[in-house]
mmCIF file of C-alpha atoms in Angstrom:
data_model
loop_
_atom_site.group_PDB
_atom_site.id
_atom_site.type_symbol
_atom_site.label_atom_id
_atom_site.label_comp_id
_atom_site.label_asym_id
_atom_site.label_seq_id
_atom_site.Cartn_x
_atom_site.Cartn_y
_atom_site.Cartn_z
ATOM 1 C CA UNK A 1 104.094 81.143 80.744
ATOM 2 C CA UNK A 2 104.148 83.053 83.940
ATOM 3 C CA UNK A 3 103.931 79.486 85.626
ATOM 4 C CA UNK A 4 106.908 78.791 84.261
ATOM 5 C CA UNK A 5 108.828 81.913 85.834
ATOM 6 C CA UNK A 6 107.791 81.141 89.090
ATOM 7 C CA UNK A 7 108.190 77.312 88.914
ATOM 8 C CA UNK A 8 111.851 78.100 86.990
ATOM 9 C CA UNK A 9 112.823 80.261 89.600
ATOM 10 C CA UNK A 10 111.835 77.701 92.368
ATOM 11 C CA UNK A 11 113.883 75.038 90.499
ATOM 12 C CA UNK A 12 116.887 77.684 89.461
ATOM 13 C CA UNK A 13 117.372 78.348 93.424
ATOM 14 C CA UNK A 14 116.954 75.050 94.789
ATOM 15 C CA UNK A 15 119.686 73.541 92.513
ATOM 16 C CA UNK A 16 121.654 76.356 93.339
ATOM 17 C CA UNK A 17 121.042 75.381 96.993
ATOM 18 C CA UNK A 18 122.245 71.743 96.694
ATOM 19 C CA UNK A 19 125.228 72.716 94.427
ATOM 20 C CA UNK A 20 126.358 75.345 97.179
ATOM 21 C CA UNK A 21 126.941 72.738 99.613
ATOM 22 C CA UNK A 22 129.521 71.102 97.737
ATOM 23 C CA UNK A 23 131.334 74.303 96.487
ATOM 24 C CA UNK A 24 131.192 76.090 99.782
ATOM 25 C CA UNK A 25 133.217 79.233 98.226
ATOM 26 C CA UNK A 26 130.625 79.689 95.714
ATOM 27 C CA UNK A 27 129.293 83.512 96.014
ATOM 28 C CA UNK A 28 125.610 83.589 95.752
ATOM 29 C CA UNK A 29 124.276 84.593 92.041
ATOM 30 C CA UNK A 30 120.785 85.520 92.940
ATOM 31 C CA UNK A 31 119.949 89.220 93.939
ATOM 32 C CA UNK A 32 116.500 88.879 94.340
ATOM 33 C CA UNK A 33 113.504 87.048 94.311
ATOM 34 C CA UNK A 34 111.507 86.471 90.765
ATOM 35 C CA UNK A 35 107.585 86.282 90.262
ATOM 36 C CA UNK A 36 105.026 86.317 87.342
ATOM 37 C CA UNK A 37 101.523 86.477 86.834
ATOM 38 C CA UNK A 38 98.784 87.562 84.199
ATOM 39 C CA UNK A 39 95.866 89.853 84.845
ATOM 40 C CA UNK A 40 93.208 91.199 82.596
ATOM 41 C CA UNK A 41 90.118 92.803 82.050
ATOM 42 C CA UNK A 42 87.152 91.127 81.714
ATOM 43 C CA UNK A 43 83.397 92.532 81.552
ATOM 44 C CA UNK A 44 85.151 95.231 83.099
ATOM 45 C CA UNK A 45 86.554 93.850 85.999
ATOM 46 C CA UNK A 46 90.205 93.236 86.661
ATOM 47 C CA UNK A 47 91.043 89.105 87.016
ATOM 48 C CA UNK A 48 94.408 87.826 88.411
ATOM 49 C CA UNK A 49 95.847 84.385 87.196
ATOM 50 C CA UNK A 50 93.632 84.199 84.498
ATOM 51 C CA UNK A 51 93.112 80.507 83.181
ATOM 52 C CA UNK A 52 92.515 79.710 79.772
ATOM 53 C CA UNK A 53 88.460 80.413 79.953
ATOM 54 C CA UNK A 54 89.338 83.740 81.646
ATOM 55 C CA UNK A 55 92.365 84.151 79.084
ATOM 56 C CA UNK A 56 90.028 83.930 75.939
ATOM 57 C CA UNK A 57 87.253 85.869 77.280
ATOM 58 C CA UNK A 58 89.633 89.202 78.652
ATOM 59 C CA UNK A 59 89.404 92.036 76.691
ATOM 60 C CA UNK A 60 92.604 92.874 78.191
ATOM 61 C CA UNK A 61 95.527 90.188 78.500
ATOM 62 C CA UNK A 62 98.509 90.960 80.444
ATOM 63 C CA UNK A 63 101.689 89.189 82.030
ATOM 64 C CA UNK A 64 103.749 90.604 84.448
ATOM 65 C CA UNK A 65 106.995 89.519 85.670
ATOM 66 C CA UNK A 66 108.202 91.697 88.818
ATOM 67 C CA UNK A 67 111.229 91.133 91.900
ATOM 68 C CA UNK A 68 110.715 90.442 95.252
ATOM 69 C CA UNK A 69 111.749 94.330 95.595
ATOM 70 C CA UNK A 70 108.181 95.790 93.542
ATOM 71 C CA UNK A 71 110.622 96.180 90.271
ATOM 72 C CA UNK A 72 109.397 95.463 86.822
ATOM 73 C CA UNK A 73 111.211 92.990 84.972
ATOM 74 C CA UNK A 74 108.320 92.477 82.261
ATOM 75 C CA UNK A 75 105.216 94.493 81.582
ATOM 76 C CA UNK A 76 103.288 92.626 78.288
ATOM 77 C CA UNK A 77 100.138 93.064 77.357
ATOM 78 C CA UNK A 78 97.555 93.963 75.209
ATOM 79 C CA UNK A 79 93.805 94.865 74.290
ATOM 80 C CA UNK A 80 92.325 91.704 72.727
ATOM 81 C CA UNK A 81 88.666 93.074 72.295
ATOM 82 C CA UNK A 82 88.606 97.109 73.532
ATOM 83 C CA UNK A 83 91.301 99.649 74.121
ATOM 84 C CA UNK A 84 92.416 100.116 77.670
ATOM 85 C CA UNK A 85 92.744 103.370 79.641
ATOM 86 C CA UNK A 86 95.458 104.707 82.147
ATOM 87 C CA UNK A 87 93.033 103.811 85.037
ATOM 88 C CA UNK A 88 92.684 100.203 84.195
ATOM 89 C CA UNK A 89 96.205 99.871 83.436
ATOM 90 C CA UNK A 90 97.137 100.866 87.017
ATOM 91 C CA UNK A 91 94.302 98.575 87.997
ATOM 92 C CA UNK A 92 96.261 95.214 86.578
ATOM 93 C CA UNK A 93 99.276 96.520 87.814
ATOM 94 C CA UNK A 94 98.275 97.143 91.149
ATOM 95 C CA UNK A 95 96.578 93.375 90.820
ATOM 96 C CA UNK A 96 99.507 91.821 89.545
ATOM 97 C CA UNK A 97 101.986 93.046 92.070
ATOM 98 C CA UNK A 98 99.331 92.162 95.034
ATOM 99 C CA UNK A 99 99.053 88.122 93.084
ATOM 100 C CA UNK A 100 102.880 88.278 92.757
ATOM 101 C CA UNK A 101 103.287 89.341 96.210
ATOM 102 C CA UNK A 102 101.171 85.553 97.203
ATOM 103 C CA UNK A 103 103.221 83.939 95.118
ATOM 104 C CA UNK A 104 106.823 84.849 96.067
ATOM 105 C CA UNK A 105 105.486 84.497 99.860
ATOM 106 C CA UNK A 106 104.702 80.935 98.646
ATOM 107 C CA UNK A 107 108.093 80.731 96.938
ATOM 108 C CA UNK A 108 109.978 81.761 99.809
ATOM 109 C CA UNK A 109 108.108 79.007 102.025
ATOM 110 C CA UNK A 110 109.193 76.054 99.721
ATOM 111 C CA UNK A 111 112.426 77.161 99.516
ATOM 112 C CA UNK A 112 112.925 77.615 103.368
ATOM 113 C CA UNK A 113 113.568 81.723 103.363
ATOM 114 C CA UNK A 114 112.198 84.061 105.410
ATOM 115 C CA UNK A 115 108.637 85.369 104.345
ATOM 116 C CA UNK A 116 109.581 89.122 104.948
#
């Protein structure tokens, strides 16, 4: 899923590139850049990116969707096995905007934009 996001968003921009050329009047639609990942818990540790072995083992499973600003667009997530606290909530959050962070520096390197 959060794959998806950051592989739409790719796509979404790069068409919008190409179709910009030929309509040269066209005002730019996106505001900012778009990124996703899940984190989790698991034996107690906080993983980023989790794959499916990861994704079945966490005892916490959680996607996040954020901009290339540090705003939330999605927060989902939820205790598979054991309740989670405030502390490990911040944890995956903290995670997740560090592995989105990678990921829209990636972005913006594919797509030919300045890596801020």
């Amino acid at each position: 899923r959060t794959a998806s996001i950051n592989g739409g968003f790719v796509a979404v921009v790069d068409a919008l590139k190409m179709w910009q050329k030929d309509n040269r009047a066209m005002q730019w639609p996106i505001r900012d850049t778009l990124g996703a990942v899940s984190v989790g818990i698991i034996d107690g540790e906080c993983h980023v990116d989790l794959d499916y072995e990861k994704d079945v083992r966490a005892d916490v499973d959680m996607n996040v969707v954020m901009t290339g600003s540090g705003d939330f667009v999605e927060i989902q997530g939820n205790a598979e096995g054991k309740p989670f606290n405030q502390k490990s909530l911040q944890q995956m959050l903290a995670s997740a905007k560090i592995g989105i962070g990678k990921i829209l520096t990636l972005q913006r390197k594919v797509l030919g934009a300045p890596t801020r």
